[in-house]
Structure formats: C-alpha cells, structure tokens
CSV table of C-alpha atoms (C1' of nucleotides) in Angstrom, one decimal:
chain,number,residue,atom,x,y,z
A,1,UNK,CA,-11.2,-36.2,-28.7
A,2,UNK,CA,-13.7,-32.9,-28.7
A,3,UNK,CA,-12.0,-31.6,-25.3
A,4,UNK,CA,-14.2,-29.1,-24.2
A,5,UNK,CA,-12.6,-25.7,-24.4
A,6,UNK,CA,-14.1,-22.6,-22.6
A,7,UNK,CA,-16.1,-20.5,-25.2
A,8,UNK,CA,-15.3,-17.3,-26.1
A,9,UNK,CA,-16.2,-13.8,-28.1
A,10,UNK,CA,-13.4,-11.7,-29.9
A,11,UNK,CA,-13.6,-8.1,-28.5
A,12,UNK,CA,-12.1,-4.7,-29.1
A,13,UNK,CA,-8.9,-3.8,-27.6
A,14,UNK,CA,-10.6,-0.9,-26.3
A,15,UNK,CA,-13.0,-3.0,-24.5
A,16,UNK,CA,-10.6,-5.6,-23.2
A,17,UNK,CA,-8.5,-3.2,-21.7
A,18,UNK,CA,-11.1,-1.0,-20.0
A,19,UNK,CA,-12.3,-4.5,-18.4
A,20,UNK,CA,-9.0,-5.6,-17.3
A,21,UNK,CA,-8.4,-2.0,-15.8
A,22,UNK,CA,-11.7,-1.5,-14.0
A,23,UNK,CA,-11.0,-5.2,-12.7
A,24,UNK,CA,-7.6,-4.7,-11.1
A,25,UNK,CA,-9.1,-1.5,-9.6
A,26,UNK,CA,-11.8,-3.2,-8.0
A,27,UNK,CA,-9.7,-6.0,-6.4
A,28,UNK,CA,-7.4,-3.3,-5.2
A,29,UNK,CA,-9.8,-1.5,-3.6
A,30,UNK,CA,-11.1,-4.5,-2.0
A,31,UNK,CA,-8.5,-6.3,-1.0
A,32,UNK,CA,-5.2,-4.4,-1.5
A,33,UNK,CA,-2.4,-4.6,-4.0
A,34,UNK,CA,-1.7,-8.2,-3.2
A,35,UNK,CA,-4.9,-9.1,-4.1
A,36,UNK,CA,-5.1,-7.8,-7.8
A,37,UNK,CA,-3.3,-11.3,-9.2
A,38,UNK,CA,-2.9,-11.4,-12.7
A,39,UNK,CA,-5.4,-14.3,-12.4
A,40,UNK,CA,-7.8,-12.7,-10.2
A,41,UNK,CA,-7.8,-9.5,-12.4
A,42,UNK,CA,-8.4,-12.0,-15.3
A,43,UNK,CA,-11.1,-13.9,-13.9
A,44,UNK,CA,-13.0,-10.8,-12.7
A,45,UNK,CA,-12.5,-9.3,-16.6
A,46,UNK,CA,-14.1,-12.7,-17.8
A,47,UNK,CA,-11.1,-14.0,-19.7
A,48,UNK,CA,-8.2,-16.1,-18.9
A,49,UNK,CA,-4.7,-15.3,-17.4
A,50,UNK,CA,-2.7,-15.3,-20.3
A,51,UNK,CA,-4.6,-12.8,-22.2
A,52,UNK,CA,-3.2,-9.8,-20.3
A,53,UNK,CA,0.2,-10.3,-21.4
A,54,UNK,CA,-1.6,-9.7,-25.1
A,55,UNK,CA,-3.1,-6.5,-24.0
A,56,UNK,CA,-0.3,-5.3,-21.2
A,57,UNK,CA,3.2,-5.5,-22.2
A,58,UNK,CA,3.6,-6.7,-18.1
A,59,UNK,CA,1.7,-6.6,-15.2
A,60,UNK,CA,3.5,-3.4,-14.0
A,61,UNK,CA,1.9,-1.6,-17.1
A,62,UNK,CA,-1.3,-2.7,-16.5
A,63,UNK,CA,-0.8,-1.1,-13.0
A,64,UNK,CA,0.3,2.0,-14.7
A,65,UNK,CA,-2.7,2.2,-16.9
A,66,UNK,CA,-5.2,1.7,-13.7
A,67,UNK,CA,-3.5,4.4,-11.5
A,68,UNK,CA,-4.0,6.9,-14.4
A,69,UNK,CA,-7.4,6.2,-15.0
A,70,UNK,CA,-8.3,6.1,-11.2
A,71,UNK,CA,-6.5,9.8,-10.9
A,72,UNK,CA,-8.2,10.9,-13.8
A,73,UNK,CA,-11.6,9.8,-12.6
A,74,UNK,CA,-11.4,11.4,-9.2
A,75,UNK,CA,-10.2,14.6,-10.9
A,76,UNK,CA,-13.0,14.8,-13.1
A,77,UNK,CA,-15.4,13.7,-10.6
A,78,UNK,CA,-14.4,16.8,-8.3
A,79,UNK,CA,-14.6,19.2,-11.3
A,80,UNK,CA,-17.9,18.5,-12.3
A,81,UNK,CA,-19.8,19.5,-9.1
A,82,UNK,CA,-18.5,23.3,-9.5
A,83,UNK,CA,-19.9,23.7,-13.2
A,84,UNK,CA,-23.4,24.2,-11.9
A,85,UNK,CA,-23.4,28.1,-11.0
A,86,UNK,CA,-21.6,31.0,-11.9
A,87,UNK,CA,-21.1,32.6,-8.9
A,88,UNK,CA,-17.2,32.2,-7.8
A,89,UNK,CA,-17.8,31.6,-4.1
A,90,UNK,CA,-20.7,28.9,-4.9
A,91,UNK,CA,-18.3,27.6,-7.3
A,92,UNK,CA,-15.9,27.2,-4.4
A,93,UNK,CA,-18.4,25.8,-2.4
A,94,UNK,CA,-19.6,23.1,-4.4
A,95,UNK,CA,-15.9,21.9,-5.5
A,96,UNK,CA,-15.1,21.7,-1.8
A,97,UNK,CA,-18.2,20.0,-1.0
A,98,UNK,CA,-17.9,17.3,-3.6
A,99,UNK,CA,-14.3,16.3,-2.3
A,100,UNK,CA,-15.8,15.7,0.9
A,101,UNK,CA,-18.5,13.0,0.2
A,102,UNK,CA,-19.3,10.0,-1.8
A,103,UNK,CA,-18.1,8.9,-4.3
A,104,UNK,CA,-15.0,10.8,-3.9
A,105,UNK,CA,-14.6,10.8,-0.3
A,106,UNK,CA,-14.7,6.8,0.4
A,107,UNK,CA,-12.6,4.4,2.1
A,108,UNK,CA,-12.1,2.1,-0.9
A,109,UNK,CA,-10.7,5.3,-2.8
A,110,UNK,CA,-8.4,6.2,-0.1
A,111,UNK,CA,-6.9,2.7,0.4
A,112,UNK,CA,-6.7,2.3,-3.5
A,113,UNK,CA,-4.9,5.7,-3.5
A,114,UNK,CA,-2.9,4.9,-0.7
A,115,UNK,CA,-1.7,1.3,-2.6
A,116,UNK,CA,-0.5,2.8,-5.1
A,117,UNK,CA,2.1,5.0,-3.4
A,118,UNK,CA,4.9,3.0,-3.7
A,119,UNK,CA,4.6,2.2,-7.0
A,120,UNK,CA,4.7,6.1,-7.5
A,121,UNK,CA,8.0,6.6,-6.1
A,122,UNK,CA,9.5,3.8,-8.1
A,123,UNK,CA,8.1,4.4,-11.6
A,124,UNK,CA,9.1,7.7,-13.3
A,125,UNK,CA,6.2,7.0,-15.4
A,126,UNK,CA,3.7,6.6,-12.2
A,127,UNK,CA,5.4,9.8,-10.7
A,128,UNK,CA,4.5,12.1,-13.3
A,129,UNK,CA,1.0,10.9,-13.4
A,130,UNK,CA,0.7,11.5,-9.9
A,131,UNK,CA,2.4,15.1,-10.2
A,132,UNK,CA,0.2,16.1,-12.8
A,133,UNK,CA,-3.1,14.9,-11.5
A,134,UNK,CA,-2.2,16.9,-8.0
A,135,UNK,CA,-0.7,19.9,-9.8
A,136,UNK,CA,-4.1,19.8,-12.3
A,137,UNK,CA,-6.3,19.8,-9.0
A,138,UNK,CA,-4.5,22.5,-6.9
A,139,UNK,CA,-4.2,24.5,-9.8
A,140,UNK,CA,-8.1,24.2,-10.6
A,141,UNK,CA,-8.9,25.1,-7.0
A,142,UNK,CA,-6.3,28.3,-7.4
A,143,UNK,CA,-8.3,29.3,-10.1
A,144,UNK,CA,-11.3,29.4,-8.0
A,145,UNK,CA,-9.7,31.2,-5.2
A,146,UNK,CA,-8.4,33.9,-7.2
A,147,UNK,CA,-11.9,34.4,-8.9
A,148,UNK,CA,-12.9,35.6,-5.5
A,149,UNK,CA,-13.4,39.2,-4.7
A,150,UNK,CA,-9.9,40.8,-3.7
A,151,UNK,CA,-8.2,37.4,-4.4
A,152,UNK,CA,-6.8,38.0,-7.6
A,153,UNK,CA,-3.0,37.8,-6.7
A,154,UNK,CA,-1.2,35.0,-8.1
A,155,UNK,CA,1.3,34.6,-5.5
A,156,UNK,CA,-0.8,34.8,-2.4
A,157,UNK,CA,-3.4,32.7,-4.6
A,158,UNK,CA,-0.7,30.1,-4.8
A,159,UNK,CA,-0.2,30.0,-0.6
A,160,UNK,CA,-3.9,29.6,0.1
A,161,UNK,CA,-4.9,26.8,-2.6
A,162,UNK,CA,-2.1,25.0,-1.1
A,163,UNK,CA,-3.6,25.6,2.5
A,164,UNK,CA,-7.3,24.9,1.2
A,165,UNK,CA,-5.7,21.4,-0.7
A,166,UNK,CA,-4.0,20.4,2.7
A,167,UNK,CA,-7.7,20.7,4.4
A,168,UNK,CA,-9.5,19.1,2.0
A,169,UNK,CA,-6.8,16.3,1.3
A,170,UNK,CA,-6.6,15.5,5.6
A,171,UNK,CA,-10.6,15.5,5.7
A,172,UNK,CA,-10.6,13.2,2.5
A,173,UNK,CA,-7.7,10.9,3.9
A,174,UNK,CA,-9.8,11.1,7.6
A,175,UNK,CA,-13.1,10.9,6.5
A,176,UNK,CA,-12.6,7.6,4.5
A,177,UNK,CA,-10.7,5.9,6.9
A,178,UNK,CA,-12.3,7.0,9.7
A,179,UNK,CA,-16.1,7.3,8.4
A,180,UNK,CA,-17.5,6.1,11.8
A,181,UNK,CA,-16.5,8.6,13.9
A,182,UNK,CA,-17.8,11.4,11.8
A,183,UNK,CA,-21.6,12.2,11.6
A,184,UNK,CA,-22.9,12.8,8.0
A,185,UNK,CA,-21.9,15.6,6.4
A,186,UNK,CA,-20.0,16.9,9.0
A,187,UNK,CA,-16.6,16.5,7.1
A,188,UNK,CA,-18.1,19.2,4.3
A,189,UNK,CA,-18.9,21.4,7.2
A,190,UNK,CA,-15.5,21.4,8.6
A,191,UNK,CA,-14.0,21.7,5.3
A,192,UNK,CA,-15.9,24.7,4.0
A,193,UNK,CA,-15.9,26.7,7.5
A,194,UNK,CA,-12.2,25.8,7.6
A,195,UNK,CA,-11.2,27.0,3.9
A,196,UNK,CA,-13.7,30.1,5.0
A,197,UNK,CA,-11.3,31.1,7.5
A,198,UNK,CA,-8.0,30.4,5.6
A,199,UNK,CA,-9.5,32.6,2.6
A,200,UNK,CA,-11.5,35.3,5.2
A,201,UNK,CA,-14.4,35.0,2.5
A,202,UNK,CA,-17.9,33.8,3.5
A,203,UNK,CA,-18.8,30.6,2.0
A,204,UNK,CA,-22.4,29.6,0.9
A,205,UNK,CA,-24.0,26.3,1.7
A,206,UNK,CA,-22.9,24.1,-0.9
A,207,UNK,CA,-25.6,22.5,-2.9
A,208,UNK,CA,-27.1,19.3,-1.2
A,209,UNK,CA,-25.9,15.6,-1.6
A,210,UNK,CA,-28.0,14.2,-4.5
A,211,UNK,CA,-29.8,11.3,-2.9
A,212,UNK,CA,-29.6,7.7,-4.5
A,213,UNK,CA,-33.0,8.5,-6.6
A,214,UNK,CA,-31.9,9.2,-10.0
A,215,UNK,CA,-34.0,10.2,-13.3
A,216,UNK,CA,-35.1,7.0,-14.8
B,1,UNK,CA,32.5,-33.8,8.1
B,2,UNK,CA,32.3,-30.4,9.6
B,3,UNK,CA,29.5,-29.0,7.6
B,4,UNK,CA,30.3,-25.0,8.5
B,5,UNK,CA,27.0,-24.0,9.9
B,6,UNK,CA,26.4,-20.2,10.6
B,7,UNK,CA,27.7,-18.9,13.7
B,8,UNK,CA,25.5,-17.2,16.1
B,9,UNK,CA,24.9,-15.8,19.4
B,10,UNK,CA,21.8,-16.4,21.1
B,11,UNK,CA,20.0,-13.1,22.2
B,12,UNK,CA,16.8,-11.7,24.4
B,13,UNK,CA,13.4,-12.2,23.1
B,14,UNK,CA,13.1,-8.4,23.6
B,15,UNK,CA,16.7,-7.7,21.0
B,16,UNK,CA,15.4,-9.8,18.5
B,17,UNK,CA,11.5,-8.8,18.1
B,18,UNK,CA,13.0,-5.3,18.0
B,19,UNK,CA,15.4,-5.8,15.3
B,20,UNK,CA,12.7,-8.0,13.3
B,21,UNK,CA,10.1,-4.7,13.6
B,22,UNK,CA,13.3,-2.3,12.6
B,23,UNK,CA,13.8,-4.6,9.6
B,24,UNK,CA,10.7,-4.9,8.6
B,25,UNK,CA,9.6,-1.0,8.7
B,26,UNK,CA,12.8,0.0,7.2
B,27,UNK,CA,12.5,-2.6,4.1
B,28,UNK,CA,8.7,-1.7,3.7
B,29,UNK,CA,9.7,2.2,3.5
B,30,UNK,CA,12.7,1.5,0.7
B,31,UNK,CA,10.6,-1.0,-1.1
B,32,UNK,CA,6.8,-1.5,-0.2
B,33,UNK,CA,5.1,-3.9,1.4
B,34,UNK,CA,6.0,-6.6,-1.4
B,35,UNK,CA,9.8,-5.6,-0.7
B,36,UNK,CA,9.5,-6.9,3.6
B,37,UNK,CA,9.3,-10.5,2.8
B,38,UNK,CA,10.4,-12.8,5.8
B,39,UNK,CA,13.4,-14.1,4.1
B,40,UNK,CA,14.4,-10.0,3.3
B,41,UNK,CA,13.5,-9.0,7.0
B,42,UNK,CA,15.5,-11.6,8.6
B,43,UNK,CA,18.6,-11.2,6.4
B,44,UNK,CA,18.4,-7.5,7.3
B,45,UNK,CA,17.8,-8.6,11.4
B,46,UNK,CA,21.0,-10.7,11.1
B,47,UNK,CA,19.3,-13.9,11.7
B,48,UNK,CA,17.9,-16.7,9.2
B,49,UNK,CA,14.1,-16.9,7.9
B,50,UNK,CA,12.8,-19.8,10.2
B,51,UNK,CA,13.7,-17.4,13.3
B,52,UNK,CA,11.0,-15.2,12.8
B,53,UNK,CA,8.5,-17.8,13.3
B,54,UNK,CA,9.9,-18.1,16.7
B,55,UNK,CA,9.4,-15.0,17.8
B,56,UNK,CA,6.1,-14.0,16.0
B,57,UNK,CA,3.3,-16.4,15.4
B,58,UNK,CA,2.9,-15.2,11.5
B,59,UNK,CA,4.2,-13.0,9.4
B,60,UNK,CA,0.7,-10.9,10.0
B,61,UNK,CA,1.8,-10.9,13.6
B,62,UNK,CA,5.0,-9.2,13.0
B,63,UNK,CA,3.1,-7.0,10.8
B,64,UNK,CA,0.9,-5.4,13.3
B,65,UNK,CA,3.9,-5.5,16.0
B,66,UNK,CA,5.4,-3.5,13.2
B,67,UNK,CA,2.8,-1.0,12.8
B,68,UNK,CA,2.1,-0.2,16.1
B,69,UNK,CA,5.9,0.7,16.8
B,70,UNK,CA,5.5,2.9,13.8
B,71,UNK,CA,2.6,4.6,15.4
B,72,UNK,CA,3.5,4.8,18.5
B,73,UNK,CA,6.6,6.6,17.1
B,74,UNK,CA,5.1,9.2,15.4
B,75,UNK,CA,2.9,10.5,17.8
B,76,UNK,CA,5.9,10.6,20.4
B,77,UNK,CA,8.1,12.7,18.1
B,78,UNK,CA,5.6,15.2,17.7
B,79,UNK,CA,4.3,15.5,21.1
B,80,UNK,CA,8.0,15.8,22.2
B,81,UNK,CA,8.4,19.2,20.4
B,82,UNK,CA,5.6,21.0,22.1
B,83,UNK,CA,7.3,20.5,26.1
B,84,UNK,CA,9.7,23.1,25.3
B,85,UNK,CA,7.6,25.9,26.5
B,86,UNK,CA,4.5,26.9,29.3
B,87,UNK,CA,2.9,29.1,26.7
B,88,UNK,CA,-0.3,27.5,25.0
B,89,UNK,CA,0.1,29.3,21.6
B,90,UNK,CA,3.9,28.6,21.4
B,91,UNK,CA,3.1,24.9,22.3
B,92,UNK,CA,0.7,24.5,19.8
B,93,UNK,CA,2.8,26.0,17.3
B,94,UNK,CA,5.7,23.8,18.2
B,95,UNK,CA,3.4,21.0,17.8
B,96,UNK,CA,2.2,22.0,14.3
B,97,UNK,CA,5.6,22.5,13.4
B,98,UNK,CA,7.1,19.7,14.6
B,99,UNK,CA,4.7,17.7,12.4
B,100,UNK,CA,5.5,19.5,9.3
B,101,UNK,CA,9.3,18.8,8.9
B,102,UNK,CA,11.6,16.0,9.2
B,103,UNK,CA,11.7,13.4,10.8
B,104,UNK,CA,8.1,13.2,11.2
B,105,UNK,CA,7.1,14.7,7.5
B,106,UNK,CA,8.8,12.4,5.4
B,107,UNK,CA,8.1,10.3,1.9
B,108,UNK,CA,9.0,7.3,3.5
B,109,UNK,CA,7.3,8.0,6.4
B,110,UNK,CA,4.0,8.5,4.5
B,111,UNK,CA,4.6,5.5,2.3
B,112,UNK,CA,5.1,3.5,5.2
B,113,UNK,CA,1.8,4.3,7.0
B,114,UNK,CA,-0.2,4.5,3.4
B,115,UNK,CA,1.3,0.9,3.0
B,116,UNK,CA,-0.5,-0.4,6.0
B,117,UNK,CA,-3.8,0.9,5.1
B,118,UNK,CA,-5.2,-2.1,3.9
B,119,UNK,CA,-4.0,-3.9,6.7
B,120,UNK,CA,-5.9,-1.9,8.8
B,121,UNK,CA,-8.9,-2.6,7.1
B,122,UNK,CA,-8.7,-6.5,7.3
B,123,UNK,CA,-7.6,-6.7,10.6
B,124,UNK,CA,-9.3,-5.6,13.5
B,125,UNK,CA,-6.5,-5.4,15.9
B,126,UNK,CA,-4.7,-3.3,13.1
B,127,UNK,CA,-7.8,-1.1,13.4
B,128,UNK,CA,-7.9,-0.8,16.8
B,129,UNK,CA,-4.3,0.6,16.8
B,130,UNK,CA,-5.0,3.0,14.3
B,131,UNK,CA,-8.3,4.4,15.8
B,132,UNK,CA,-6.3,4.8,18.8
B,133,UNK,CA,-3.5,6.6,17.4
B,134,UNK,CA,-5.3,9.0,15.8
B,135,UNK,CA,-7.7,9.7,18.5
B,136,UNK,CA,-4.5,10.2,21.2
B,137,UNK,CA,-3.1,12.3,18.2
B,138,UNK,CA,-6.0,14.8,17.9
B,139,UNK,CA,-6.9,14.8,21.8
B,140,UNK,CA,-3.3,15.8,22.4
B,141,UNK,CA,-4.3,18.5,19.3
B,142,UNK,CA,-7.6,19.3,21.2
B,143,UNK,CA,-5.9,20.2,24.7
B,144,UNK,CA,-3.4,22.6,22.7
B,145,UNK,CA,-6.3,24.2,21.1
B,146,UNK,CA,-8.7,24.6,24.3
B,147,UNK,CA,-5.9,26.0,26.4
B,148,UNK,CA,-5.8,29.1,24.3
B,149,UNK,CA,-7.6,31.9,25.3
B,150,UNK,CA,-11.1,32.1,24.7
B,151,UNK,CA,-11.1,28.3,23.7
B,152,UNK,CA,-12.2,26.6,26.2
B,153,UNK,CA,-15.2,25.3,24.9
B,154,UNK,CA,-14.7,21.4,24.5
B,155,UNK,CA,-17.2,21.0,21.7
B,156,UNK,CA,-16.1,23.7,19.8
B,157,UNK,CA,-12.7,22.6,20.2
B,158,UNK,CA,-13.5,19.3,19.1
B,159,UNK,CA,-14.4,20.7,15.6
B,160,UNK,CA,-11.4,22.7,15.5
B,161,UNK,CA,-9.2,19.8,16.3
B,162,UNK,CA,-10.7,18.1,13.5
B,163,UNK,CA,-10.0,20.8,11.2
B,164,UNK,CA,-6.5,21.2,12.1
B,165,UNK,CA,-5.6,17.8,12.1
B,166,UNK,CA,-7.0,17.8,8.6
B,167,UNK,CA,-4.8,20.8,7.5
B,168,UNK,CA,-1.6,19.1,9.5
B,169,UNK,CA,-2.2,15.5,7.8
B,170,UNK,CA,-3.0,16.7,4.3
B,171,UNK,CA,0.3,18.7,4.4
B,172,UNK,CA,2.4,16.1,6.0
B,173,UNK,CA,0.8,13.7,3.4
B,174,UNK,CA,1.5,16.2,0.4
B,175,UNK,CA,4.9,17.9,1.8
B,176,UNK,CA,5.8,13.8,2.1
B,177,UNK,CA,4.8,12.8,-1.3
B,178,UNK,CA,5.7,15.8,-3.5
B,179,UNK,CA,8.7,17.3,-1.2
B,180,UNK,CA,10.4,18.8,-4.4
B,181,UNK,CA,7.5,21.3,-4.8
B,182,UNK,CA,7.9,23.2,-2.1
B,183,UNK,CA,10.6,25.0,-0.6
B,184,UNK,CA,12.2,24.5,2.4
B,185,UNK,CA,9.6,25.2,5.5
B,186,UNK,CA,7.0,26.4,3.3
B,187,UNK,CA,5.0,24.0,4.7
B,188,UNK,CA,5.0,24.8,8.3
B,189,UNK,CA,4.4,28.3,7.7
B,190,UNK,CA,1.4,27.6,5.6
B,191,UNK,CA,0.4,25.1,8.4
B,192,UNK,CA,1.1,27.4,10.9
B,193,UNK,CA,-1.1,30.5,8.8
B,194,UNK,CA,-3.9,27.9,8.2
B,195,UNK,CA,-4.7,26.8,11.7
B,196,UNK,CA,-4.0,30.3,13.0
B,197,UNK,CA,-6.9,31.1,10.7
B,198,UNK,CA,-9.0,28.3,11.4
B,199,UNK,CA,-8.7,29.2,15.1
B,200,UNK,CA,-8.8,33.0,14.6
B,201,UNK,CA,-5.9,33.2,17.3
B,202,UNK,CA,-2.3,34.3,16.6
B,203,UNK,CA,0.5,32.2,16.6
B,204,UNK,CA,3.8,32.9,17.6
B,205,UNK,CA,6.9,31.9,15.2
B,206,UNK,CA,7.7,28.0,16.2
B,207,UNK,CA,11.2,27.2,17.3
B,208,UNK,CA,13.9,26.8,14.3
B,209,UNK,CA,14.4,23.5,13.1
B,210,UNK,CA,17.5,21.8,15.2
B,211,UNK,CA,20.4,21.8,12.2
B,212,UNK,CA,22.0,18.4,11.8
B,213,UNK,CA,24.8,19.6,14.0
B,214,UNK,CA,24.4,18.1,17.4
B,215,UNK,CA,25.6,18.4,20.8
B,216,UNK,CA,28.9,15.7,20.7
C,1,DA,C1',33.1,-31.0,33.0
C,2,DT,C1',28.7,-32.7,31.6
C,3,DC,C1',23.9,-32.1,30.7
C,4,DC,C1',19.3,-30.1,29.3
C,5,DT,C1',17.2,-26.7,27.6
C,6,DT,C1',16.0,-24.0,23.7
C,7,DA,C1',17.3,-20.5,20.6
C,8,DT,C1',19.3,-20.9,15.9
C,9,DT,C1',19.9,-22.9,11.5
C,10,DA,C1',19.2,-25.5,7.5
C,11,DT,C1',16.2,-27.7,5.0
C,12,DA,C1',11.8,-29.3,2.5
C,13,DC,C1',7.2,-28.3,0.8
C,14,DA,C1',3.0,-27.0,-1.0
C,15,DT,C1',1.3,-22.9,-3.1
C,16,DT,C1',1.6,-18.7,-5.4
C,17,DT,C1',3.2,-15.5,-8.8
C,18,DG,C1',4.3,-13.4,-13.1
C,19,DT,C1',5.7,-14.8,-17.6
C,20,DA,C1',6.5,-17.7,-21.8
C,21,DT,C1',4.7,-20.4,-25.3
C,22,DA,C1',2.2,-23.9,-27.9
C,23,DA,C1',-2.8,-25.1,-29.2
C,24,DT,C1',-6.8,-23.6,-30.7
C,25,DT,C1',-11.1,-21.2,-32.8
C,26,DA,C1',-13.6,-16.8,-33.7
C,27,DG,C1',-14.7,-13.9,-37.2
C,28,DC,C1',-13.8,-11.7,-41.4
C,29,DA,C1',-11.6,-11.6,-46.3
C,30,DG,C1',-11.8,-13.9,-50.9
D,1,DC,C1',-17.8,-22.3,-48.9
D,2,DT,C1',-12.5,-21.9,-47.5
D,3,DG,C1',-8.6,-20.0,-45.6
D,4,DC,C1',-6.2,-16.6,-42.7
D,5,DT,C1',-4.9,-14.0,-39.1
D,6,DA,C1',-4.8,-12.8,-34.7
D,7,DA,C1',-7.4,-13.3,-30.4
D,8,DT,C1',-8.1,-16.3,-27.1
D,9,DT,C1',-7.5,-20.6,-24.2
D,10,DA,C1',-4.8,-24.0,-22.2
D,11,DT,C1',-0.7,-25.4,-20.5
D,12,DA,C1',4.4,-25.2,-18.6
D,13,DC,C1',7.6,-23.2,-16.0
D,14,DA,C1',11.0,-21.0,-12.8
D,15,DA,C1',11.2,-18.5,-9.0
D,16,DA,C1',9.1,-16.6,-4.8
D,17,DT,C1',7.0,-16.9,-0.5
D,18,DG,C1',4.9,-18.4,3.9
D,19,DT,C1',5.1,-22.1,6.7
D,20,DA,C1',6.7,-26.8,9.1
D,21,DT,C1',9.9,-29.5,11.0
D,22,DA,C1',14.5,-31.8,11.3
D,23,DA,C1',19.1,-31.2,13.1
D,24,DT,C1',22.8,-28.3,15.6
D,25,DA,C1',24.7,-25.8,19.0
D,26,DA,C1',25.3,-22.0,23.0
D,27,DG,C1',25.2,-20.9,27.3
D,28,DG,C1',23.6,-21.5,32.0
D,29,DA,C1',22.2,-25.5,35.1
D,30,DT,C1',24.3,-29.2,37.9
DNA sequence: ATCCTTATTATACATTTGTATAATTAGCAG
DNA sequence: CTGCTAATTATACAAATGTATAATAAGGAT
C-alpha cells in the first residue's frame, strides 16, 4: 500500500535554520508570541513540525536565534544610512532619520521587539544579546556625536548619546504604535530638531526617504 | 460521605474583580503573558479557576480590564507628582522626574506594558484605551509646557510635547530594561536637561525622590 | 428555623502545545 | 546499480489551557 507521503527536498542546515527564523519572526510580528507555535512556524517554513527539533535543540533555542537575528538586522539597517556622506552632522542626521522611518520605524517591528522583552529577562543569553545590541547602537551614536565640532569630550558625549538615543527610541515606539496620529515625516523632523537642541548644534536636513521605486 | 470541599466566603463583585485584575497584572509582570493562565490567576486571587468566568465573560475580557487598570494607574502616578507646587517650571520638572524613577520607571512596568502591545493591536477596545491614555498623558504634558513663559502657542506646544514625551518614554523604557547600566538618578537628570534643551527653558531641580522611610 | 438565590467549588472536555520516537526516503558514496 | 546515512515525514503522547456544566453551600429573605 503506497501511502502518499509528502514529497520533500533535502536542504542545507543554513537554509533551513534561516527559513525557520524568518517564519518565526513573521508569525510573532503578525499575531504576537502566542501565534508562533512550532506547528505554525514549521508550516510557514514549508516543513513539518518535527523537523524543528532537528535544527534547534528546543523552541526556546529557536526563539533566541530569532531575537539575535532581529536585533542585528535593525542595527545594520540604521547604520547603513549614515555611510552616504563624510560630513559628521549629515551622518548623524541620516542616522537619526533612518531610525525614524520605515522599515526601522514600523508597528510590526515595535511589537516584535516588545514580544521578546520577557524572554530577555528570563534567559541570560537573550539578555546578553539585548545589552550588546543596545550598547552597540548607542556607541555608534556616541561616535557620531563626538565627531561633531566641539563635542569631543567622551564623558559628555556619553550622556548626550543616552539622551539622543532616548529621543529616538521614544519616537520609534510611538511612531510605530500610533502611526495614524502623526503626519508623514513628522517623527523625523521632531527627532532631528529635538536632537539638535539637545546637542546645541545645527543639523542639516536628512536625505529624503527612498521611494518604493527601485533600480530594476 | 462528607467530601471535604474547599471552604469559602462570598465576596462582592467589585472585590473579586479587583483581586483578579491584580493577580493577572502581577503574574504578567513576573513571568510574561504566558504565565497569566486562568488557573494561575485564580490561584493567586484565592479562588478556583471556574469563578473567573463568573466575573469576566472570557479571559480576553479580563485582559482588557487589567490593561485599562494598569494604564490609568501609571498616568495617575505621574500626574500626582506635579501637584506639589504652583510654579509651571517646577511642575514640569516634578512631572518628568516622577516618570523617570520608581515606581513608574521600573522593569516590571515596562515588560508589563510591552506584553499588552499585541493585544492592543488586535482588540479595538484595547486600542482605544491605549490611544486615550497616551493622548491624556501627552495633553497634560502639553498643558505644562504651555504654562511656561513664552510657550503659549498651542501648535508649537504640541510638537514640543511630542518630543518631550518621546524623551520620557525612551528613557523610561531604557531605564526599566537596563537599570544596571545607569547610576541612580541619572535618568532624571538626563531627561530634565534634554527637555530643558528642547524647550530652551531652564528647569529647576525636581523634588528629591521620597525615601522608603514613610510617615508612620 | 427554612427556603432561595447565586456565588463558589469541582469536574469534565475538547483543543492546542512542545516534545519524543518510529517509519520513510532523498541523495550521495561505493 | 546498490547501500548507507541522515534529513524528513508521520504519528504518538503527556501536559496545559480555555471553556462549559453540574454539584454544593453561603448568607440573606421570609
């Protein structure tokens, strides 16, 4: 009796792990942590549930990997924007603006991040990822600030970077969760003028947000 | 056969609902949303699980009530601090400082708030509570700003209140999740000087944090 | 005292969840 | 072509979860 068994292809470990992480993040973003069950994740990744445990020791293990991936992605996206110019003030402005518009400032991102908070508390490994990511982001911000004329003092720059980072995070959070309450581009403007005030330094207008039209 | 049944006292509806809400919030704060099961909530509230559905139509219904309670409590605590003086600048300073120290700035509070975010997205009632609470808080902040000398323009005050609110929220979030990374009182100081810079107005030092020693 | 309402307990149930294990087969080595 | 390894499917399972309902008794009304 040939029972019809689901056909499949063997894939590399890297491919499968990546697909599982992507599926987990998507599901968490759409329906919250409770939506990311092993079965739902497996289905979206195109495999059956049992295979998850072949690539991750447990579901928590997969969760950790997904969190690390998310945080690395967010930092990378923000950093990329500041590389287009050599002027320190313009770099800072681009960095801030990139953090306050899509895809970084986005409701799903905020909810995704929020959904991980409790895991971060409980799991030391996730706490380490959290702290490292935050400090990495803030250090980069501090470096941009120290590069400004007259802002070379590291101790002062640290305090300023904490404040500026808070402005960015707060606006990111509010813009993501209440996007209807703000006009397009309003968060970038507010963030830039607030940071210019905190630093007591003029900031040039940031590069415009890229349209959805891309090079083919 | 006298089966020994758990003894109980009848309580008022208000008492029971309050106990259930408190229990749900505590459990969510300690172990995340997943820890707040109907059985765990009932146990902490001192009743059996079945009774929850006697006071709330469903678990989601209880969750809604708990969220509303949390948000109202946080706003009230922040507002209370600003009533001790008549000077607008001092009121603002007290308001900001209260938001950036315990019990408002606290890791459990942040995680609690974060745990609700996904529910807020899905449930229109919770979204309404979220928006109302945020706007209420921000309106109060805007009122404090407009009371400052030379800051009477409502349109300008709105933008300033968004920025200041972002500073507060960002510092609240970071201070709550990474409390080890900051010295005691550091967040208040940073918040106050950042807001003073954004508003371009000097702010007096806020009232000191009340010690744990209380009037007997 | 007795009855009655209903708050409360206790139990049952279907579903879902993470995990574990056996059965298959894809794809490469020989 | 033939085996062999392990990637993959399929199935099973115990625990947990939200919900529903029957049994009980607390406490006021009469």
